């Protein structure tokens, strides 16, 4: 099994920055893509950013230019650097790893005050 543990969430004012971390432990399995998702109250979970095993990245339009995904290779922590945060970024942020099956972390709360 693979375990994912997120950290780094918290309360920040609009315009501020946070860096989320996702530590992967457990058995060594092939992971093709790692990603960050988020879910705001009353809304569906949405994809924020992905990074492939070769380092290719993709971002949701709503975070392009503000968020940066990095890391995630075997043995390395996955990060999400979030700058210029907006109140609409408030959500629980989840780390996901995709291989033959999907693995999810428990989430970390990010709250952006106006």
PDB file of C-alpha atoms in Angstrom:
ATOM      1  CA  UNK A   1       0.000   0.000   0.000  1.00  0.00           C
ATOM      2  CA  UNK A   2       0.953   3.614  -0.548  1.00  0.00           C
ATOM      3  CA  UNK A   3       0.301   6.249   2.074  1.00  0.00           C
ATOM      4  CA  UNK A   4       0.070   9.950   1.310  1.00  0.00           C
ATOM      5  CA  UNK A   5       0.257  12.538   4.084  1.00  0.00           C
ATOM      6  CA  UNK A   6      -0.380  16.197   3.348  1.00  0.00           C
ATOM      7  CA  UNK A   7       0.784  19.112   5.454  1.00  0.00           C
ATOM      8  CA  UNK A   8       1.259  22.850   5.203  1.00  0.00           C
ATOM      9  CA  UNK A   9      -2.305  24.082   5.153  1.00  0.00           C
ATOM     10  CA  UNK A  10      -3.514  26.934   7.292  1.00  0.00           C
ATOM     11  CA  UNK A  11      -5.055  30.373   7.409  1.00  0.00           C
ATOM     12  CA  UNK A  12      -3.591  33.117   5.232  1.00  0.00           C
ATOM     13  CA  UNK A  13      -4.697  36.538   4.080  1.00  0.00           C
ATOM     14  CA  UNK A  14      -5.561  37.200   0.465  1.00  0.00           C
ATOM     15  CA  UNK A  15      -2.405  37.853  -1.513  1.00  0.00           C
ATOM     16  CA  UNK A  16      -0.351  35.613   0.736  1.00  0.00           C
ATOM     17  CA  UNK A  17       1.451  32.351   0.059  1.00  0.00           C
ATOM     18  CA  UNK A  18       1.459  28.790   1.341  1.00  0.00           C
ATOM     19  CA  UNK A  19       3.378  25.674   0.418  1.00  0.00           C
ATOM     20  CA  UNK A  20       1.661  22.317   0.719  1.00  0.00           C
ATOM     21  CA  UNK A  21       3.639  19.104   1.078  1.00  0.00           C
ATOM     22  CA  UNK A  22       2.672  15.501   0.397  1.00  0.00           C
ATOM     23  CA  UNK A  23       4.930  12.777   1.711  1.00  0.00           C
ATOM     24  CA  UNK A  24       4.624   9.368   0.055  1.00  0.00           C
ATOM     25  CA  UNK A  25       5.481   6.241   2.056  1.00  0.00           C
ATOM     26  CA  UNK A  26       4.774   2.535   1.807  1.00  0.00           C
ATOM     27  CA  UNK A  27       5.638  -0.118  -0.722  1.00  0.00           C
ATOM     28  CA  UNK A  28       7.381   0.825  -3.925  1.00  0.00           C
ATOM     29  CA  UNK A  29       4.826   0.847  -6.729  1.00  0.00           C
ATOM     30  CA  UNK A  30       4.882   2.430 -10.153  1.00  0.00           C
ATOM     31  CA  UNK A  31       3.285   5.872 -10.003  1.00  0.00           C
ATOM     32  CA  UNK A  32       2.612   7.575 -13.321  1.00  0.00           C
ATOM     33  CA  UNK A  33       1.180  10.872 -12.162  1.00  0.00           C
ATOM     34  CA  UNK A  34       0.804  12.794  -8.934  1.00  0.00           C
ATOM     35  CA  UNK A  35      -1.669  15.563  -8.466  1.00  0.00           C
ATOM     36  CA  UNK A  36      -3.252  18.070  -6.150  1.00  0.00           C
ATOM     37  CA  UNK A  37      -7.024  18.323  -5.956  1.00  0.00           C
ATOM     38  CA  UNK A  38      -9.195  20.588  -3.858  1.00  0.00           C
ATOM     39  CA  UNK A  39     -12.740  20.582  -2.602  1.00  0.00           C
ATOM     40  CA  UNK A  40     -14.512  23.685  -1.372  1.00  0.00           C
ATOM     41  CA  UNK A  41     -17.604  23.465   0.837  1.00  0.00           C
ATOM     42  CA  UNK A  42     -20.646  22.478  -1.199  1.00  0.00           C
ATOM     43  CA  UNK A  43     -18.616  21.941  -4.355  1.00  0.00           C
ATOM     44  CA  UNK A  44     -17.226  18.965  -6.210  1.00  0.00           C
ATOM     45  CA  UNK A  45     -13.588  18.010  -5.905  1.00  0.00           C
ATOM     46  CA  UNK A  46     -11.584  19.647  -8.678  1.00  0.00           C
ATOM     47  CA  UNK A  47      -8.172  19.076 -10.177  1.00  0.00           C
ATOM     48  CA  UNK A  48      -5.635  21.789  -9.338  1.00  0.00           C
ATOM     49  CA  UNK A  49      -2.354  20.549 -10.828  1.00  0.00           C
ATOM     50  CA  UNK A  50      -0.631  17.405 -12.044  1.00  0.00           C
ATOM     51  CA  UNK A  51       2.961  16.298 -12.523  1.00  0.00           C
ATOM     52  CA  UNK A  52       3.974  13.233 -14.495  1.00  0.00           C
ATOM     53  CA  UNK A  53       6.792  10.812 -13.790  1.00  0.00           C
ATOM     54  CA  UNK A  54       8.909  12.713 -16.326  1.00  0.00           C
ATOM     55  CA  UNK A  55       8.116  16.083 -14.804  1.00  0.00           C
ATOM     56  CA  UNK A  56       5.450  17.389 -17.164  1.00  0.00           C
ATOM     57  CA  UNK A  57       3.006  19.660 -15.394  1.00  0.00           C
ATOM     58  CA  UNK A  58      -0.528  20.859 -15.987  1.00  0.00           C
ATOM     59  CA  UNK A  59      -2.648  23.367 -14.120  1.00  0.00           C
ATOM     60  CA  UNK A  60      -6.267  24.347 -13.804  1.00  0.00           C
ATOM     61  CA  UNK A  61      -6.913  27.678 -15.492  1.00  0.00           C
ATOM     62  CA  UNK A  62      -7.921  29.186 -12.159  1.00  0.00           C
ATOM     63  CA  UNK A  63      -4.439  28.686 -10.682  1.00  0.00           C
ATOM     64  CA  UNK A  64      -2.143  29.111 -13.694  1.00  0.00           C
ATOM     65  CA  UNK A  65       0.605  31.602 -12.978  1.00  0.00           C
ATOM     66  CA  UNK A  66      -0.033  31.463  -9.220  1.00  0.00           C
ATOM     67  CA  UNK A  67       0.533  27.827  -8.215  1.00  0.00           C
ATOM     68  CA  UNK A  68       3.529  25.585  -8.911  1.00  0.00           C
ATOM     69  CA  UNK A  69       3.594  21.796  -8.510  1.00  0.00           C
ATOM     70  CA  UNK A  70       6.940  20.087  -8.029  1.00  0.00           C
ATOM     71  CA  UNK A  71       8.582  16.946  -6.710  1.00  0.00           C
ATOM     72  CA  UNK A  72       6.744  13.659  -6.394  1.00  0.00           C
ATOM     73  CA  UNK A  73       9.394  11.372  -7.806  1.00  0.00           C
ATOM     74  CA  UNK A  74      10.016   8.158  -5.857  1.00  0.00           C
ATOM     75  CA  UNK A  75      11.269   8.992  -2.407  1.00  0.00           C
ATOM     76  CA  UNK A  76      10.636  12.687  -2.845  1.00  0.00           C
ATOM     77  CA  UNK A  77       7.908  14.838  -1.389  1.00  0.00           C
ATOM     78  CA  UNK A  78       5.297  16.417  -3.643  1.00  0.00           C
ATOM     79  CA  UNK A  79       4.834  20.160  -3.238  1.00  0.00           C
ATOM     80  CA  UNK A  80       2.318  22.793  -4.204  1.00  0.00           C
ATOM     81  CA  UNK A  81       3.606  26.342  -3.951  1.00  0.00           C
ATOM     82  CA  UNK A  82       0.626  28.702  -3.824  1.00  0.00           C
ATOM     83  CA  UNK A  83       1.137  32.424  -4.336  1.00  0.00           C
ATOM     84  CA  UNK A  84      -1.253  35.357  -4.662  1.00  0.00           C
ATOM     85  CA  UNK A  85      -3.901  33.392  -2.828  1.00  0.00           C
ATOM     86  CA  UNK A  86      -7.540  34.412  -3.207  1.00  0.00           C
ATOM     87  CA  UNK A  87     -10.550  33.711  -0.963  1.00  0.00           C
ATOM     88  CA  UNK A  88     -11.878  31.402  -3.687  1.00  0.00           C
ATOM     89  CA  UNK A  89      -8.818  29.177  -3.151  1.00  0.00           C
ATOM     90  CA  UNK A  90     -10.267  28.209   0.223  1.00  0.00           C
ATOM     91  CA  UNK A  91     -10.728  24.433   0.224  1.00  0.00           C
ATOM     92  CA  UNK A  92      -9.442  21.142   1.517  1.00  0.00           C
ATOM     93  CA  UNK A  93      -6.461  20.210  -0.634  1.00  0.00           C
ATOM     94  CA  UNK A  94      -5.787  16.542  -1.408  1.00  0.00           C
ATOM     95  CA  UNK A  95      -2.729  14.802  -2.737  1.00  0.00           C
ATOM     96  CA  UNK A  96      -3.293  11.970  -5.223  1.00  0.00           C
ATOM     97  CA  UNK A  97      -1.007   9.372  -6.759  1.00  0.00           C
ATOM     98  CA  UNK A  98      -2.045   7.399  -9.842  1.00  0.00           C
ATOM     99  CA  UNK A  99      -0.593   4.057 -10.779  1.00  0.00           C
ATOM    100  CA  UNK A 100      -2.511   0.859 -11.371  1.00  0.00           C
ATOM    101  CA  UNK A 101      -4.879   2.270  -8.766  1.00  0.00           C
ATOM    102  CA  UNK A 102      -5.376   5.684  -7.218  1.00  0.00           C
ATOM    103  CA  UNK A 103      -4.143   6.666  -3.797  1.00  0.00           C
ATOM    104  CA  UNK A 104      -5.410   9.658  -1.828  1.00  0.00           C
ATOM    105  CA  UNK A 105      -4.250  11.574   1.177  1.00  0.00           C
ATOM    106  CA  UNK A 106      -6.552  12.757   3.953  1.00  0.00           C
ATOM    107  CA  UNK A 107      -6.386  16.402   2.945  1.00  0.00           C
ATOM    108  CA  UNK A 108      -5.196  19.650   4.462  1.00  0.00           C
ATOM    109  CA  UNK A 109      -7.359  22.735   4.969  1.00  0.00           C
ATOM    110  CA  UNK A 110      -6.423  25.997   3.294  1.00  0.00           C
ATOM    111  CA  UNK A 111      -8.393  29.080   4.296  1.00  0.00           C
ATOM    112  CA  UNK A 112      -7.815  32.425   2.596  1.00  0.00           C
ATOM    113  CA  UNK A 113      -9.345  35.441   4.306  1.00  0.00           C
ATOM    114  CA  UNK A 114     -10.309  38.590   2.438  1.00  0.00           C
TER     115      UNK A 114
END
